[in-house]
Amino acid sequence: MTANLPPQYDPQATEAKWQKYWEDNQTFKADPEKGGEPYCVVIPPPNVTGSLHMGHAFEETLIDVLVRYHRMTGRNTLWLPGTDHASIAVQTILEKQLKAEGKTRHDLGREKFLERAWEWKAESGNTITNQLRSLGVSVDWSRERFTMDEGLSAAVLEAFVRLYDEGLIYRGNYLVNWCPASQSAVSDLEVDQQEVEGHLWHFRYPLTDGSGYLEVATTRPETMLGDTGVAVNPQDDRYKHLIGKTVTLPIVNREIPIVADEFVDPTFGTGCVKVTPAHDPNDFEMGKRHNLPFINIMNKDGTLNENAGEFQGQDRFVARKNVVKRLETDGVLVKIEDYKHTVPYSERGKVPVEPLISTQWFVKIDPLSQRALEALDQSNSPVFVPDRWTKVYRDWLVKLKDWCISRQLWWGHQIPAWYAVSETNGEITDTTPFIVAKTEAEAKEKATAKFGNDVQLARDPDVLDTWFSSGLWPFSTLGWPDETKDLDFYYPTTTLVTGFDIIFFWVARMTMMAGHFTGKMPFDTVYIHGLVLDENGQKMSKSKNNGIDPLLLIGKYGTDALRYTLVKEVVGAGQNIRMEYDRKTDESKSVEASRNFTNKLWNAARFVMMNLEGQTPQQLGSPHPQPTVGAVPPCPPLELCDRWILSRYNQVVQQSRNCLENYGLGEAAKGLYEFIWGDFCDWYIELVKSRLQQDAEPNSKKVAQQTFAFVLEGILKLLHPFMPHITEEIWHTLTQTGDDKCLAWQAYPEADVSLIDADLEQQFELLFGTIRTVRNLRADADIKPSVKVTAILQSESEKERQIISDGGVYIQDLAKVENLTVTASLDADLGQTIAGVVGTVQVLIPLAGVVDLAALRAKLEKKLSKVEAEIKHTAARLTNQKFVDKATPDVVQGARDALAEAEKQAEILRDRLKVF
């Protein structure tokens, strides 16, 4: 029975079919017992609140290409999926729901709030993983993890307790990023630096001795209420004589010192800066250097506290205006300047972050970062691709400060610390003694031994920063701290694929945690990819509302088309890509081009299978470069074009492997596109069509079928990591393989370098150039496709003449040439001809008896007259100032483009008239 494909490719049906097949059959389930060389990737866990955006689609596609490729090369592959619990994001969603109900989380209480959080996770938390399935990612869904599942929660407890016992976690009162909206400390990652149009306020601080004043400038005048010093640069001659004196702080009337600090930039403002150690990270450090008092003027909700005097209870931005009014009234406001500057915003709370001194839990970074630095400097581990990110990673490790890991939230891993509140009147204070333990029972036992049987304990209400648990991700997901088979076989993981924007926040945390707990870096290689930019080359963001929905494009063009577009656009590892997109129609020309590629592949495969007479590649056997003596059945020799396509095929195999091994994914995708569309579809299929006819010579027909089937199956294997669905579907039909096998597990092709013939490929370039030239000349002379012509090919090069003669049958077949003459010199009188050149070969087509020259000339003149009239009309419109002034810019530009196109057509027509 002849196996063939339907006339039209249906991406939605095909993709859904294979996604279901792979998951139902656990096609990608990993097995450490099988041994071999491991290849392991842990997915960068998307937030459980998320939905698939173009960045996800890009990242997961890049990973899937690598994973599928390495699986096909025989490596024991595990791609482990999972999601992050996203403390702030989930809590924000739930608190908005409660607000709509007229409630707060405190009305519910912690236990009920967490019940509701888990209910939300069960109902809505799997959205992104279900959307990931639509990308056809080859993950092992049986190993799916969640940062708050039982195993990972146990890993978090183990890590926290170990670090605390080793003196690497401590509780202290330090300056942190504080989000007044969520009333929690936030990590640097959760801070979005936004450029804003603000002001720079200048005001005077009078010298206490009455001898004058200092003028300071600030972008946050309300914080002056907490000033405890003024700083100048020690080398600034303007102020050297004032160092050590004091000024009187306006409004507050507090006497504060003038200190010298090299941090001060003499060119900023007046060269004098106010020092507010409790409300600015740079001032915090200056305050410590000069033993200045730390005065907090801010409540955790962003209002001012009792230290703000008359401004107590006012919102910080209301207080800003009122402080400025008071300074103006008191006559110390000098001026207000417009000033563009960067303000840190809480990514989740959408409000400016407030630097605030707060009692929090911290990790001592230095011992952890030093171990990661040693691995980098001594072993170049991990390797960064592109290499330029190595220095960025190293610089960050050097500059890292202690890490604030506590968050004032309820959703997350609750800190395993219990306070002996019976020692501090039933309340948790900054001085309440505490016990760190994995369980409450263990904490109770330790506390009883220390404080007696009457001790009362209260657990720390804070949760850990989500980056603490995700810092353990590469090994906690494999079973750590238990010694599991997965951990033993697949760890360290092989490749981390991630964006440059989280090297500091996530990559560095993983390397530090892994180095400390496992003694190994968590991955061999970090492949840093760029961003997917919008159609205007802008970064996509919610605030700009310029995102492009990958699910919409998948629905319109198919998953494989989107995947291929995203990879093919990558030029060099780590580069940004721009997505073509029309927002009016929700269409993308680049994804449409990839969809057309899938159709091209489908139609080519369909044509091949229609001409295999029901035989599979295995039944036909591989094409042989030389006839095999005594073979049964006999193996016919390859013809010239068979040898050419096999040479091109093996070149592409070699190129694809080299690119994929070296993270040149975009280059591999482009090379396959050019080979499949150009060499295979446009040329080879056309070259062998005549050999597939019913009356074709049997041996020639068989070798064409063998080559056809062999190269097509190879193409499907080469393309599978990029376009897994369509290749799986065609492969099953081509090979007539049952459901017990799939293309995903077939061996990736290896190049047979003995079949690569660069000289032959160069010869075919000349043949193809000749065919194109003959076709172009036919079109210029308006010769009908059904009419065969005489062609004369002249070259003084014996080598060129030999190439043309050897491939003459292809020129005749594809360019519709009946009589072909190859010569070193031309006769003096060839009559009326049309001529062209390819290389040093002159191509001539005699026109006598083929074309009615008079009629052709009349036709060309008529066309030229029409085009010239169009040029005249359009030029007149563009010289009419009323038209230019009243028409929209698009209409004017359209007229200019039309004029340029018409002038180009006229030039072509005039050139053709010179010939005829």
JSON list of C-alpha atoms in Angstrom, two decimals, residues 104-287:
[
{"chain": "A", "resi": 104, "resn": "THR", "atom": "CA", "xyz": [-7.53, 41.78, 54.01]},
{"chain": "A", "resi": 105, "resn": "ARG", "atom": "CA", "xyz": [-5.31, 38.76, 54.58]},
{"chain": "A", "resi": 106, "resn": "HIS", "atom": "CA", "xyz": [-5.32, 39.61, 58.28]},
{"chain": "A", "resi": 107, "resn": "ASP", "atom": "CA", "xyz": [-9.10, 39.12, 58.33]},
{"chain": "A", "resi": 108, "resn": "LEU", "atom": "CA", "xyz": [-8.55, 35.55, 57.12]},
{"chain": "A", "resi": 109, "resn": "GLY", "atom": "CA", "xyz": [-5.51, 34.78, 59.21]},
{"chain": "A", "resi": 110, "resn": "ARG", "atom": "CA", "xyz": [-2.39, 33.04, 57.96]},
{"chain": "A", "resi": 111, "resn": "GLU", "atom": "CA", "xyz": [-3.76, 29.49, 57.85]},
{"chain": "A", "resi": 112, "resn": "LYS", "atom": "CA", "xyz": [-6.89, 30.37, 55.85]},
{"chain": "A", "resi": 113, "resn": "PHE", "atom": "CA", "xyz": [-4.91, 32.67, 53.58]},
{"chain": "A", "resi": 114, "resn": "LEU", "atom": "CA", "xyz": [-2.48, 29.87, 52.73]},
{"chain": "A", "resi": 115, "resn": "GLU", "atom": "CA", "xyz": [-5.39, 27.48, 52.11]},
{"chain": "A", "resi": 116, "resn": "ARG", "atom": "CA", "xyz": [-6.73, 29.98, 49.64]},
{"chain": "A", "resi": 117, "resn": "ALA", "atom": "CA", "xyz": [-3.28, 30.33, 48.02]},
{"chain": "A", "resi": 118, "resn": "TRP", "atom": "CA", "xyz": [-3.02, 26.58, 47.46]},
{"chain": "A", "resi": 119, "resn": "GLU", "atom": "CA", "xyz": [-6.55, 26.54, 46.03]},
{"chain": "A", "resi": 120, "resn": "TRP", "atom": "CA", "xyz": [-5.54, 29.28, 43.60]},
{"chain": "A", "resi": 121, "resn": "LYS", "atom": "CA", "xyz": [-2.45, 27.32, 42.65]},
{"chain": "A", "resi": 122, "resn": "ALA", "atom": "CA", "xyz": [-4.53, 24.20, 41.95]},
{"chain": "A", "resi": 123, "resn": "GLU", "atom": "CA", "xyz": [-7.01, 26.11, 39.78]},
{"chain": "A", "resi": 124, "resn": "SER", "atom": "CA", "xyz": [-4.87, 28.70, 37.99]},
{"chain": "A", "resi": 125, "resn": "GLY", "atom": "CA", "xyz": [-1.27, 27.87, 38.73]},
{"chain": "A", "resi": 126, "resn": "ASN", "atom": "CA", "xyz": [-0.80, 25.40, 35.89]},
{"chain": "A", "resi": 127, "resn": "THR", "atom": "CA", "xyz": [-1.67, 27.85, 33.12]},
{"chain": "A", "resi": 128, "resn": "ILE", "atom": "CA", "xyz": [1.90, 28.41, 32.02]},
{"chain": "A", "resi": 129, "resn": "THR", "atom": "CA", "xyz": [2.90, 24.73, 32.07]},
{"chain": "A", "resi": 130, "resn": "ASN", "atom": "CA", "xyz": [-0.11, 23.88, 29.91]},
{"chain": "A", "resi": 131, "resn": "GLN", "atom": "CA", "xyz": [0.89, 26.67, 27.54]},
{"chain": "A", "resi": 132, "resn": "LEU", "atom": "CA", "xyz": [4.46, 25.34, 27.48]},
{"chain": "A", "resi": 133, "resn": "ARG", "atom": "CA", "xyz": [3.04, 22.06, 26.22]},
{"chain": "A", "resi": 134, "resn": "SER", "atom": "CA", "xyz": [1.81, 23.90, 23.13]},
{"chain": "A", "resi": 135, "resn": "LEU", "atom": "CA", "xyz": [5.46, 24.60, 22.23]},
{"chain": "A", "resi": 136, "resn": "GLY", "atom": "CA", "xyz": [6.13, 20.88, 21.97]},
{"chain": "A", "resi": 137, "resn": "VAL", "atom": "CA", "xyz": [8.91, 20.99, 24.55]},
{"chain": "A", "resi": 138, "resn": "SER", "atom": "CA", "xyz": [10.52, 17.60, 25.13]},
{"chain": "A", "resi": 139, "resn": "VAL", "atom": "CA", "xyz": [10.53, 17.75, 28.93]},
{"chain": "A", "resi": 140, "resn": "ASP", "atom": "CA", "xyz": [10.05, 14.86, 31.32]},
{"chain": "A", "resi": 141, "resn": "TRP", "atom": "CA", "xyz": [6.66, 15.81, 32.75]},
{"chain": "A", "resi": 142, "resn": "SER", "atom": "CA", "xyz": [6.86, 12.93, 35.25]},
{"chain": "A", "resi": 143, "resn": "ARG", "atom": "CA", "xyz": [9.59, 14.89, 37.06]},
{"chain": "A", "resi": 144, "resn": "GLU", "atom": "CA", "xyz": [7.77, 18.23, 37.12]},
{"chain": "A", "resi": 145, "resn": "ARG", "atom": "CA", "xyz": [8.68, 20.23, 40.23]},
{"chain": "A", "resi": 146, "resn": "PHE", "atom": "CA", "xyz": [7.32, 23.23, 42.11]},
{"chain": "A", "resi": 147, "resn": "THR", "atom": "CA", "xyz": [9.48, 25.28, 44.47]},
{"chain": "A", "resi": 148, "resn": "MET", "atom": "CA", "xyz": [7.02, 24.68, 47.31]},
{"chain": "A", "resi": 149, "resn": "ASP", "atom": "CA", "xyz": [6.42, 20.99, 46.75]},
{"chain": "A", "resi": 150, "resn": "GLU", "atom": "CA", "xyz": [7.33, 18.65, 49.59]},
{"chain": "A", "resi": 151, "resn": "GLY", "atom": "CA", "xyz": [10.79, 17.69, 48.33]},
{"chain": "A", "resi": 152, "resn": "LEU", "atom": "CA", "xyz": [11.95, 21.18, 47.46]},
{"chain": "A", "resi": 153, "resn": "SER", "atom": "CA", "xyz": [10.57, 22.57, 50.72]},
{"chain": "A", "resi": 154, "resn": "ALA", "atom": "CA", "xyz": [12.66, 19.99, 52.61]},
{"chain": "A", "resi": 155, "resn": "ALA", "atom": "CA", "xyz": [15.72, 21.11, 50.61]},
{"chain": "A", "resi": 156, "resn": "VAL", "atom": "CA", "xyz": [15.07, 24.74, 51.57]},
{"chain": "A", "resi": 157, "resn": "LEU", "atom": "CA", "xyz": [14.87, 23.81, 55.27]},
{"chain": "A", "resi": 158, "resn": "GLU", "atom": "CA", "xyz": [18.08, 21.82, 55.02]},
{"chain": "A", "resi": 159, "resn": "ALA", "atom": "CA", "xyz": [19.93, 24.66, 53.29]},
{"chain": "A", "resi": 160, "resn": "PHE", "atom": "CA", "xyz": [18.74, 27.32, 55.73]},
{"chain": "A", "resi": 161, "resn": "VAL", "atom": "CA", "xyz": [19.58, 25.32, 58.84]},
{"chain": "A", "resi": 162, "resn": "ARG", "atom": "CA", "xyz": [23.00, 24.29, 57.52]},
{"chain": "A", "resi": 163, "resn": "LEU", "atom": "CA", "xyz": [23.92, 27.85, 56.56]},
{"chain": "A", "resi": 164, "resn": "TYR", "atom": "CA", "xyz": [22.74, 29.12, 59.95]},
{"chain": "A", "resi": 165, "resn": "ASP", "atom": "CA", "xyz": [24.65, 26.44, 61.85]},
{"chain": "A", "resi": 166, "resn": "GLU", "atom": "CA", "xyz": [27.77, 27.34, 59.84]},
{"chain": "A", "resi": 167, "resn": "GLY", "atom": "CA", "xyz": [27.41, 31.01, 60.76]},
{"chain": "A", "resi": 168, "resn": "LEU", "atom": "CA", "xyz": [26.48, 32.04, 57.21]},
{"chain": "A", "resi": 169, "resn": "ILE", "atom": "CA", "xyz": [22.94, 33.18, 58.00]},
{"chain": "A", "resi": 170, "resn": "TYR", "atom": "CA", "xyz": [22.33, 35.91, 60.54]},
{"chain": "A", "resi": 171, "resn": "ARG", "atom": "CA", "xyz": [19.58, 38.29, 61.67]},
{"chain": "A", "resi": 172, "resn": "GLY", "atom": "CA", "xyz": [20.40, 42.00, 61.67]},
{"chain": "A", "resi": 173, "resn": "ASN", "atom": "CA", "xyz": [19.20, 45.55, 61.33]},
{"chain": "A", "resi": 174, "resn": "TYR", "atom": "CA", "xyz": [20.29, 46.91, 57.95]},
{"chain": "A", "resi": 175, "resn": "LEU", "atom": "CA", "xyz": [19.17, 49.05, 55.04]},
{"chain": "A", "resi": 176, "resn": "VAL", "atom": "CA", "xyz": [16.98, 47.14, 52.56]},
{"chain": "A", "resi": 177, "resn": "ASN", "atom": "CA", "xyz": [14.81, 47.85, 49.52]},
{"chain": "A", "resi": 178, "resn": "TRP", "atom": "CA", "xyz": [11.35, 48.35, 51.02]},
{"chain": "A", "resi": 179, "resn": "CYS", "atom": "CA", "xyz": [8.11, 48.27, 49.04]},
{"chain": "A", "resi": 180, "resn": "PRO", "atom": "CA", "xyz": [5.48, 50.33, 50.90]},
{"chain": "A", "resi": 181, "resn": "ALA", "atom": "CA", "xyz": [2.70, 48.84, 48.74]},
{"chain": "A", "resi": 182, "resn": "SER", "atom": "CA", "xyz": [3.40, 45.19, 49.62]},
{"chain": "A", "resi": 183, "resn": "GLN", "atom": "CA", "xyz": [5.05, 46.21, 52.92]},
{"chain": "A", "resi": 184, "resn": "SER", "atom": "CA", "xyz": [7.92, 43.83, 52.35]},
{"chain": "A", "resi": 185, "resn": "ALA", "atom": "CA", "xyz": [11.61, 43.90, 51.66]},
{"chain": "A", "resi": 186, "resn": "VAL", "atom": "CA", "xyz": [12.23, 43.17, 47.98]},
{"chain": "A", "resi": 187, "resn": "SER", "atom": "CA", "xyz": [15.26, 41.87, 46.13]},
{"chain": "A", "resi": 188, "resn": "ASP", "atom": "CA", "xyz": [17.20, 43.86, 43.57]},
{"chain": "A", "resi": 189, "resn": "LEU", "atom": "CA", "xyz": [15.52, 41.79, 40.86]},
{"chain": "A", "resi": 190, "resn": "GLU", "atom": "CA", "xyz": [12.13, 43.04, 42.00]},
{"chain": "A", "resi": 191, "resn": "VAL", "atom": "CA", "xyz": [13.29, 46.63, 41.57]},
{"chain": "A", "resi": 192, "resn": "ASP", "atom": "CA", "xyz": [12.68, 48.27, 38.20]},
{"chain": "A", "resi": 193, "resn": "GLN", "atom": "CA", "xyz": [14.90, 51.29, 37.51]},
{"chain": "A", "resi": 194, "resn": "GLN", "atom": "CA", "xyz": [12.69, 53.88, 35.78]},
{"chain": "A", "resi": 195, "resn": "GLU", "atom": "CA", "xyz": [13.83, 57.19, 34.32]},
{"chain": "A", "resi": 196, "resn": "VAL", "atom": "CA", "xyz": [11.50, 59.94, 35.48]},
{"chain": "A", "resi": 197, "resn": "GLU", "atom": "CA", "xyz": [11.12, 63.68, 35.01]},
{"chain": "A", "resi": 198, "resn": "GLY", "atom": "CA", "xyz": [11.71, 64.96, 38.53]},
{"chain": "A", "resi": 199, "resn": "HIS", "atom": "CA", "xyz": [13.21, 67.94, 40.33]},
{"chain": "A", "resi": 200, "resn": "LEU", "atom": "CA", "xyz": [16.39, 68.87, 42.11]},
{"chain": "A", "resi": 201, "resn": "TRP", "atom": "CA", "xyz": [15.68, 71.05, 45.17]},
{"chain": "A", "resi": 202, "resn": "HIS", "atom": "CA", "xyz": [18.42, 73.36, 46.48]},
{"chain": "A", "resi": 203, "resn": "PHE", "atom": "CA", "xyz": [18.29, 74.70, 50.01]},
{"chain": "A", "resi": 204, "resn": "ARG", "atom": "CA", "xyz": [20.61, 76.22, 52.60]},
{"chain": "A", "resi": 205, "resn": "TYR", "atom": "CA", "xyz": [21.87, 74.68, 55.83]},
{"chain": "A", "resi": 206, "resn": "PRO", "atom": "CA", "xyz": [23.12, 77.55, 58.07]},
{"chain": "A", "resi": 207, "resn": "LEU", "atom": "CA", "xyz": [26.49, 77.09, 59.76]},
{"chain": "A", "resi": 208, "resn": "THR", "atom": "CA", "xyz": [25.94, 76.81, 63.50]},
{"chain": "A", "resi": 209, "resn": "ASP", "atom": "CA", "xyz": [28.52, 79.49, 64.24]},
{"chain": "A", "resi": 210, "resn": "GLY", "atom": "CA", "xyz": [26.55, 81.97, 62.12]},
{"chain": "A", "resi": 211, "resn": "SER", "atom": "CA", "xyz": [29.36, 82.47, 59.60]},
{"chain": "A", "resi": 212, "resn": "GLY", "atom": "CA", "xyz": [27.33, 81.48, 56.56]},
{"chain": "A", "resi": 213, "resn": "TYR", "atom": "CA", "xyz": [25.63, 78.45, 55.12]},
{"chain": "A", "resi": 214, "resn": "LEU", "atom": "CA", "xyz": [26.08, 75.38, 52.89]},
{"chain": "A", "resi": 215, "resn": "GLU", "atom": "CA", "xyz": [23.82, 74.83, 49.90]},
{"chain": "A", "resi": 216, "resn": "VAL", "atom": "CA", "xyz": [22.77, 71.23, 49.28]},
{"chain": "A", "resi": 217, "resn": "ALA", "atom": "CA", "xyz": [20.74, 69.66, 46.47]},
{"chain": "A", "resi": 218, "resn": "THR", "atom": "CA", "xyz": [18.45, 66.63, 46.69]},
{"chain": "A", "resi": 219, "resn": "THR", "atom": "CA", "xyz": [15.78, 64.75, 44.73]},
{"chain": "A", "resi": 220, "resn": "ARG", "atom": "CA", "xyz": [14.02, 63.69, 47.96]},
{"chain": "A", "resi": 221, "resn": "PRO", "atom": "CA", "xyz": [13.62, 66.75, 50.20]},
{"chain": "A", "resi": 222, "resn": "GLU", "atom": "CA", "xyz": [11.41, 64.97, 52.72]},
{"chain": "A", "resi": 223, "resn": "THR", "atom": "CA", "xyz": [14.37, 62.81, 53.80]},
{"chain": "A", "resi": 224, "resn": "MET", "atom": "CA", "xyz": [16.19, 65.89, 55.14]},
{"chain": "A", "resi": 225, "resn": "LEU", "atom": "CA", "xyz": [14.18, 65.36, 58.31]},
{"chain": "A", "resi": 226, "resn": "GLY", "atom": "CA", "xyz": [16.42, 62.34, 58.93]},
{"chain": "A", "resi": 227, "resn": "ASP", "atom": "CA", "xyz": [19.72, 64.03, 58.03]},
{"chain": "A", "resi": 228, "resn": "THR", "atom": "CA", "xyz": [22.56, 63.47, 60.47]},
{"chain": "A", "resi": 229, "resn": "GLY", "atom": "CA", "xyz": [25.39, 65.05, 58.49]},
{"chain": "A", "resi": 230, "resn": "VAL", "atom": "CA", "xyz": [26.52, 67.00, 55.43]},
{"chain": "A", "resi": 231, "resn": "ALA", "atom": "CA", "xyz": [29.40, 65.63, 53.33]},
{"chain": "A", "resi": 232, "resn": "VAL", "atom": "CA", "xyz": [31.92, 67.27, 51.01]},
{"chain": "A", "resi": 233, "resn": "ASN", "atom": "CA", "xyz": [34.83, 65.87, 49.05]},
{"chain": "A", "resi": 234, "resn": "PRO", "atom": "CA", "xyz": [38.09, 66.24, 51.03]},
{"chain": "A", "resi": 235, "resn": "GLN", "atom": "CA", "xyz": [39.83, 67.58, 47.89]},
{"chain": "A", "resi": 236, "resn": "ASP", "atom": "CA", "xyz": [37.22, 70.25, 47.21]},
{"chain": "A", "resi": 237, "resn": "ASP", "atom": "CA", "xyz": [38.96, 73.57, 47.95]},
{"chain": "A", "resi": 238, "resn": "ARG", "atom": "CA", "xyz": [35.62, 75.34, 48.33]},
{"chain": "A", "resi": 239, "resn": "TYR", "atom": "CA", "xyz": [34.81, 73.49, 51.53]},
{"chain": "A", "resi": 240, "resn": "LYS", "atom": "CA", "xyz": [38.08, 72.28, 53.07]},
{"chain": "A", "resi": 241, "resn": "HIS", "atom": "CA", "xyz": [37.97, 75.03, 55.72]},
{"chain": "A", "resi": 242, "resn": "LEU", "atom": "CA", "xyz": [34.49, 73.90, 56.84]},
{"chain": "A", "resi": 243, "resn": "ILE", "atom": "CA", "xyz": [35.27, 70.22, 57.49]},
{"chain": "A", "resi": 244, "resn": "GLY", "atom": "CA", "xyz": [34.68, 69.47, 61.15]},
{"chain": "A", "resi": 245, "resn": "LYS", "atom": "CA", "xyz": [32.28, 72.36, 61.67]},
{"chain": "A", "resi": 246, "resn": "THR", "atom": "CA", "xyz": [28.52, 71.90, 62.08]},
{"chain": "A", "resi": 247, "resn": "VAL", "atom": "CA", "xyz": [25.34, 73.16, 60.48]},
{"chain": "A", "resi": 248, "resn": "THR", "atom": "CA", "xyz": [21.86, 73.50, 61.95]},
{"chain": "A", "resi": 249, "resn": "LEU", "atom": "CA", "xyz": [19.32, 71.32, 60.16]},
{"chain": "A", "resi": 250, "resn": "PRO", "atom": "CA", "xyz": [16.35, 73.50, 59.09]},
{"chain": "A", "resi": 251, "resn": "ILE", "atom": "CA", "xyz": [12.88, 72.69, 60.50]},
{"chain": "A", "resi": 252, "resn": "VAL", "atom": "CA", "xyz": [14.32, 70.11, 62.92]},
{"chain": "A", "resi": 253, "resn": "ASN", "atom": "CA", "xyz": [16.99, 72.43, 64.37]},
{"chain": "A", "resi": 254, "resn": "ARG", "atom": "CA", "xyz": [19.37, 69.53, 64.89]},
{"chain": "A", "resi": 255, "resn": "GLU", "atom": "CA", "xyz": [23.09, 70.29, 64.92]},
{"chain": "A", "resi": 256, "resn": "ILE", "atom": "CA", "xyz": [24.86, 67.99, 62.45]},
{"chain": "A", "resi": 257, "resn": "PRO", "atom": "CA", "xyz": [28.53, 67.74, 61.43]},
{"chain": "A", "resi": 258, "resn": "ILE", "atom": "CA", "xyz": [30.24, 68.51, 58.11]},
{"chain": "A", "resi": 259, "resn": "VAL", "atom": "CA", "xyz": [32.32, 65.45, 57.15]},
{"chain": "A", "resi": 260, "resn": "ALA", "atom": "CA", "xyz": [34.79, 64.77, 54.37]},
{"chain": "A", "resi": 261, "resn": "ASP", "atom": "CA", "xyz": [34.15, 61.73, 52.20]},
{"chain": "A", "resi": 262, "resn": "GLU", "atom": "CA", "xyz": [35.69, 60.77, 48.86]},
{"chain": "A", "resi": 263, "resn": "PHE", "atom": "CA", "xyz": [32.35, 59.33, 47.71]},
{"chain": "A", "resi": 264, "resn": "VAL", "atom": "CA", "xyz": [31.04, 62.88, 47.19]},
{"chain": "A", "resi": 265, "resn": "ASP", "atom": "CA", "xyz": [31.13, 64.03, 43.56]},
{"chain": "A", "resi": 266, "resn": "PRO", "atom": "CA", "xyz": [32.22, 67.71, 43.57]},
{"chain": "A", "resi": 267, "resn": "THR", "atom": "CA", "xyz": [30.51, 68.24, 40.20]},
{"chain": "A", "resi": 268, "resn": "PHE", "atom": "CA", "xyz": [27.06, 67.11, 41.38]},
{"chain": "A", "resi": 269, "resn": "GLY", "atom": "CA", "xyz": [24.82, 69.97, 42.47]},
{"chain": "A", "resi": 270, "resn": "THR", "atom": "CA", "xyz": [26.83, 72.25, 44.71]},
{"chain": "A", "resi": 271, "resn": "GLY", "atom": "CA", "xyz": [29.37, 69.61, 45.76]},
{"chain": "A", "resi": 272, "resn": "CYS", "atom": "CA", "xyz": [27.68, 69.37, 49.18]},
{"chain": "A", "resi": 273, "resn": "VAL", "atom": "CA", "xyz": [25.39, 66.42, 49.90]},
{"chain": "A", "resi": 274, "resn": "LYS", "atom": "CA", "xyz": [23.03, 65.82, 52.77]},
{"chain": "A", "resi": 275, "resn": "VAL", "atom": "CA", "xyz": [23.62, 62.52, 54.56]},
{"chain": "A", "resi": 276, "resn": "THR", "atom": "CA", "xyz": [20.55, 60.49, 55.57]},
{"chain": "A", "resi": 277, "resn": "PRO", "atom": "CA", "xyz": [22.03, 57.15, 56.68]},
{"chain": "A", "resi": 278, "resn": "ALA", "atom": "CA", "xyz": [18.67, 55.50, 57.37]},
{"chain": "A", "resi": 279, "resn": "HIS", "atom": "CA", "xyz": [17.20, 56.27, 53.94]},
{"chain": "A", "resi": 280, "resn": "ASP", "atom": "CA", "xyz": [19.86, 55.96, 51.25]},
{"chain": "A", "resi": 281, "resn": "PRO", "atom": "CA", "xyz": [22.29, 53.08, 50.52]},
{"chain": "A", "resi": 282, "resn": "ASN", "atom": "CA", "xyz": [25.25, 55.40, 49.83]},
{"chain": "A", "resi": 283, "resn": "ASP", "atom": "CA", "xyz": [24.45, 57.51, 52.88]},
{"chain": "A", "resi": 284, "resn": "PHE", "atom": "CA", "xyz": [24.17, 54.30, 54.91]},
{"chain": "A", "resi": 285, "resn": "GLU", "atom": "CA", "xyz": [27.79, 53.48, 54.09]},
{"chain": "A", "resi": 286, "resn": "MET", "atom": "CA", "xyz": [28.92, 57.09, 54.79]},
{"chain": "A", "resi": 287, "resn": "GLY", "atom": "CA", "xyz": [27.03, 57.01, 58.06]}
]
